[in-house]
mmCIF file of C-alpha atoms in Angstrom:
data_model
loop_
_atom_site.group_PDB
_atom_site.id
_atom_site.type_symbol
_atom_site.label_atom_id
_atom_site.label_comp_id
_atom_site.label_asym_id
_atom_site.label_seq_id
_atom_site.Cartn_x
_atom_site.Cartn_y
_atom_site.Cartn_z
ATOM 1 C CA MET A 1 -94.776 -60.923 -67.664
ATOM 2 C CA THR A 2 -95.290 -60.913 -71.410
ATOM 3 C CA THR A 3 -93.457 -58.319 -73.447
ATOM 4 C CA LEU A 4 -95.489 -56.809 -76.272
ATOM 5 C CA ARG A 5 -94.140 -54.826 -79.181
ATOM 6 C CA PHE A 6 -95.466 -53.101 -82.261
ATOM 7 C CA ARG A 7 -93.942 -53.118 -85.719
ATOM 8 C CA ASN A 8 -94.938 -52.838 -89.345
ATOM 9 C CA ALA A 9 -95.638 -56.003 -91.309
ATOM 10 C CA LEU A 10 -93.159 -57.695 -93.636
ATOM 11 C CA LEU A 11 -93.934 -60.230 -96.361
ATOM 12 C CA THR A 12 -92.482 -62.913 -94.085
ATOM 13 C CA ASP A 13 -95.486 -62.227 -91.785
ATOM 14 C CA LEU A 14 -98.013 -63.075 -94.496
ATOM 15 C CA ASP A 15 -98.820 -66.644 -93.420
ATOM 16 C CA ARG A 16 -99.391 -65.732 -89.758
ATOM 17 C CA CYS A 17 -101.501 -62.688 -90.703
ATOM 18 C CA PHE A 18 -103.629 -64.806 -93.020
ATOM 19 C CA GLU A 19 -104.026 -67.433 -90.288
ATOM 20 C CA ILE A 20 -105.238 -64.786 -87.830
ATOM 21 C CA GLU A 21 -107.530 -63.109 -90.373
ATOM 22 C CA SER A 22 -109.139 -66.323 -91.602
ATOM 23 C CA GLY A 23 -109.522 -67.706 -88.080
ATOM 24 C CA SER A 24 -111.086 -64.556 -86.692
ATOM 25 C CA TYR A 25 -113.518 -63.444 -89.380
ATOM 26 C CA ALA A 26 -116.452 -65.445 -90.660
ATOM 27 C CA GLY A 27 -116.513 -66.724 -94.250
ATOM 28 C CA ASP A 28 -116.250 -64.067 -96.953
ATOM 29 C CA GLU A 29 -115.666 -61.355 -94.347
ATOM 30 C CA ALA A 30 -111.990 -62.386 -94.078
ATOM 31 C CA ALA A 31 -109.460 -61.006 -96.528
ATOM 32 C CA SER A 32 -107.812 -63.509 -98.843
ATOM 33 C CA ARG A 33 -104.110 -64.293 -98.628
ATOM 34 C CA ASP A 34 -103.594 -62.269 -101.840
ATOM 35 C CA LYS A 35 -105.375 -59.219 -100.412
ATOM 36 C CA ILE A 36 -103.246 -59.369 -97.287
ATOM 37 C CA ARG A 37 -100.108 -59.659 -99.428
ATOM 38 C CA LYS A 38 -101.147 -56.580 -101.434
ATOM 39 C CA ARG A 39 -101.773 -54.621 -98.233
ATOM 40 C CA ILE A 40 -98.325 -55.479 -96.857
ATOM 41 C CA GLU A 41 -96.587 -54.661 -100.146
ATOM 42 C CA ALA A 42 -98.511 -51.489 -100.969
ATOM 43 C CA TYR A 43 -98.624 -49.808 -97.578
ATOM 44 C CA PRO A 44 -96.478 -51.435 -94.880
ATOM 45 C CA GLN A 45 -96.578 -48.259 -92.764
ATOM 46 C CA GLY A 46 -100.353 -48.787 -92.517
ATOM 47 C CA PHE A 47 -100.050 -52.449 -91.520
ATOM 48 C CA LEU A 48 -99.391 -52.482 -87.774
ATOM 49 C CA LEU A 49 -98.604 -55.736 -85.964
ATOM 50 C CA LEU A 50 -98.728 -56.503 -82.255
ATOM 51 C CA GLU A 51 -96.570 -59.407 -81.144
ATOM 52 C CA ASN A 52 -95.302 -61.040 -77.986
ATOM 53 C CA GLU A 53 -92.021 -62.892 -77.548
ATOM 54 C CA HIS A 54 -93.328 -65.838 -79.569
ATOM 55 C CA GLU A 55 -95.738 -64.728 -82.265
ATOM 56 C CA ILE A 56 -97.877 -62.097 -83.915
ATOM 57 C CA ILE A 57 -101.081 -61.815 -81.915
ATOM 58 C CA GLY A 58 -103.000 -59.205 -83.895
ATOM 59 C CA PHE A 59 -102.908 -56.434 -86.464
ATOM 60 C CA ILE A 60 -104.588 -53.471 -88.078
ATOM 61 C CA ASN A 61 -104.214 -52.675 -91.759
ATOM 62 C CA CYS A 62 -105.429 -49.804 -93.887
ATOM 63 C CA GLY A 63 -105.151 -47.847 -97.073
ATOM 64 C CA CYS A 64 -105.248 -44.104 -97.702
ATOM 65 C CA ALA A 65 -107.170 -41.964 -100.145
ATOM 66 C CA HIS A 66 -108.009 -38.379 -100.991
ATOM 67 C CA GLN A 67 -111.716 -39.302 -101.183
ATOM 68 C CA VAL A 68 -113.399 -42.004 -99.136
ATOM 69 C CA GLU A 69 -116.171 -44.340 -100.234
ATOM 70 C CA LEU A 70 -116.546 -46.944 -97.508
ATOM 71 C CA ASP A 71 -118.690 -49.219 -99.647
ATOM 72 C CA ASP A 72 -116.038 -49.434 -102.394
ATOM 73 C CA GLU A 73 -115.120 -53.133 -102.526
ATOM 74 C CA ASP A 74 -112.198 -52.472 -104.906
ATOM 75 C CA PHE A 75 -110.481 -50.377 -102.240
ATOM 76 C CA LYS A 76 -110.086 -53.530 -100.119
ATOM 77 C CA GLU A 77 -107.593 -54.555 -102.806
ATOM 78 C CA LEU A 78 -106.053 -51.072 -102.589
ATOM 79 C CA VAL A 79 -107.460 -49.927 -105.937
ATOM 80 C CA GLY A 80 -107.324 -46.160 -105.541
ATOM 81 C CA HIS A 81 -104.943 -46.282 -102.567
ATOM 82 C CA ASP A 82 -102.552 -43.333 -102.359
ATOM 83 C CA ALA A 83 -100.053 -43.339 -99.488
ATOM 84 C CA ASP A 84 -100.159 -39.537 -99.550
ATOM 85 C CA GLY A 85 -103.938 -39.487 -99.127
ATOM 86 C CA GLU A 86 -105.040 -37.641 -96.017
ATOM 87 C CA HIS A 87 -107.880 -40.050 -95.200
ATOM 88 C CA VAL A 88 -107.206 -43.479 -93.665
ATOM 89 C CA VAL A 89 -109.539 -46.408 -94.275
ATOM 90 C CA ILE A 90 -109.119 -49.345 -91.898
ATOM 91 C CA MET A 91 -109.682 -52.736 -93.493
ATOM 92 C CA SER A 92 -108.933 -55.130 -90.645
ATOM 93 C CA VAL A 93 -108.651 -54.897 -86.887
ATOM 94 C CA VAL A 94 -108.044 -58.432 -85.747
ATOM 95 C CA VAL A 95 -106.650 -60.303 -82.756
ATOM 96 C CA HIS A 96 -105.985 -64.039 -82.690
ATOM 97 C CA PRO A 97 -108.773 -65.814 -80.746
ATOM 98 C CA ASP A 98 -106.270 -66.990 -78.086
ATOM 99 C CA TYR A 99 -105.580 -63.334 -77.193
ATOM 100 C CA GLN A 100 -109.049 -61.813 -77.481
ATOM 101 C CA ARG A 101 -110.727 -60.115 -74.500
ATOM 102 C CA GLN A 102 -107.338 -59.128 -73.052
ATOM 103 C CA GLY A 103 -107.211 -55.509 -74.225
ATOM 104 C CA MET A 104 -105.066 -56.259 -77.284
ATOM 105 C CA ALA A 105 -107.407 -54.576 -79.801
ATOM 106 C CA ARG A 106 -107.443 -51.486 -77.566
ATOM 107 C CA ARG A 107 -103.622 -51.396 -77.506
ATOM 108 C CA LEU A 108 -103.465 -51.842 -81.271
ATOM 109 C CA MET A 109 -106.013 -49.100 -81.868
ATOM 110 C CA ARG A 110 -104.262 -46.591 -79.578
ATOM 111 C CA ARG A 111 -100.922 -47.149 -81.290
ATOM 112 C CA PHE A 112 -102.470 -47.114 -84.770
ATOM 113 C CA ILE A 113 -104.176 -43.775 -84.105
ATOM 114 C CA ASP A 114 -100.890 -42.309 -82.828
ATOM 115 C CA ASP A 115 -99.055 -43.624 -85.899
ATOM 116 C CA MET A 116 -101.606 -42.106 -88.298
ATOM 117 C CA LYS A 117 -101.378 -38.748 -86.499
ATOM 118 C CA ALA A 118 -97.578 -38.889 -86.843
ATOM 119 C CA LEU A 119 -97.995 -39.497 -90.590
ATOM 120 C CA GLY A 120 -100.087 -36.325 -90.826
ATOM 121 C CA LYS A 121 -103.381 -38.029 -91.647
ATOM 122 C CA THR A 122 -106.577 -36.037 -90.987
ATOM 123 C CA ASP A 123 -109.086 -38.758 -90.189
ATOM 124 C CA ILE A 124 -109.722 -42.482 -89.997
ATOM 125 C CA PHE A 125 -112.751 -44.306 -91.402
ATOM 126 C CA LEU A 126 -113.967 -47.870 -90.954
ATOM 127 C CA ILE A 127 -116.983 -50.106 -91.245
ATOM 128 C CA CYS A 128 -117.879 -52.490 -88.440
ATOM 129 C CA GLN A 129 -120.570 -54.765 -87.114
ATOM 130 C CA VAL A 130 -123.118 -53.147 -84.798
ATOM 131 C CA GLU A 131 -121.733 -54.859 -81.677
ATOM 132 C CA LEU A 132 -118.346 -53.171 -82.190
ATOM 133 C CA ILE A 133 -119.693 -49.608 -82.338
ATOM 134 C CA PRO A 134 -119.162 -49.038 -78.566
ATOM 135 C CA MET A 135 -115.549 -50.259 -78.734
ATOM 136 C CA TYR A 136 -114.680 -47.871 -81.565
ATOM 137 C CA ALA A 137 -116.669 -45.064 -79.895
ATOM 138 C CA SER A 138 -114.435 -45.502 -76.825
ATOM 139 C CA HIS A 139 -111.533 -44.408 -79.059
ATOM 140 C CA GLY A 140 -113.397 -41.316 -80.226
ATOM 141 C CA PHE A 141 -114.945 -42.695 -83.409
ATOM 142 C CA VAL A 142 -118.344 -41.264 -84.354
ATOM 143 C CA HIS A 143 -121.081 -43.506 -85.717
ATOM 144 C CA LEU A 144 -122.069 -42.195 -89.162
ATOM 145 C CA GLY A 145 -124.916 -44.695 -89.663
ATOM 146 C CA PRO A 146 -125.577 -47.888 -91.579
ATOM 147 C CA SER A 147 -123.347 -48.573 -94.585
ATOM 148 C CA SER A 148 -124.512 -49.597 -98.028
ATOM 149 C CA SER A 149 -121.645 -52.117 -98.061
ATOM 150 C CA ASP A 150 -122.694 -55.751 -98.040
ATOM 151 C CA HIS A 151 -119.139 -57.065 -97.710
ATOM 152 C CA GLY A 152 -119.226 -60.755 -96.833
ATOM 153 C CA GLY A 153 -123.018 -60.710 -97.084
ATOM 154 C CA LEU A 154 -123.278 -58.813 -93.768
ATOM 155 C CA SER A 155 -124.742 -55.513 -92.573
ATOM 156 C CA TRP A 156 -122.188 -52.830 -91.658
ATOM 157 C CA HIS A 157 -122.004 -49.470 -89.915
ATOM 158 C CA GLU A 158 -119.734 -46.572 -90.871
ATOM 159 C CA MET A 159 -117.600 -44.750 -88.319
ATOM 160 C CA SER A 160 -115.010 -41.971 -88.442
ATOM 161 C CA LEU A 161 -112.430 -40.357 -86.212
ATOM 162 C CA THR A 162 -111.037 -36.867 -86.784
ATOM 163 C CA LEU A 163 -107.339 -36.757 -85.877
#
């Protein structure tokens, strides 16, 4: 049986995280290596990894703010991030293709929500593709409607979860 564990990201995880991100998201939707580096450096407690005995298999990363604008592209580079901010904005929820459809995103999300509650955060926001709305809704997220974000040239939907 495979042993899974959670931990926060370190800079030494950058290459594997970039590999997973770029291999799992289409084109401009994926964060650059530099953006991932900034997210690890600026807010490691908001960069949760899931790994097995051999490798990192997925992660969630976020930033925090006192005011949330989900269509703010600069925030993806943590412009305006404040670790003390009560609102969490998820930037990536990603699982390596070899481990998808095995419940790994669900495990990551459950742990991430628990971690954000423990940090005293009040809510979590994200944007997602329409086909992922049911998955996030299963964790208690509420669909807020279409987003004005055109990140990666795609259409997005806004969701939130009150903690």
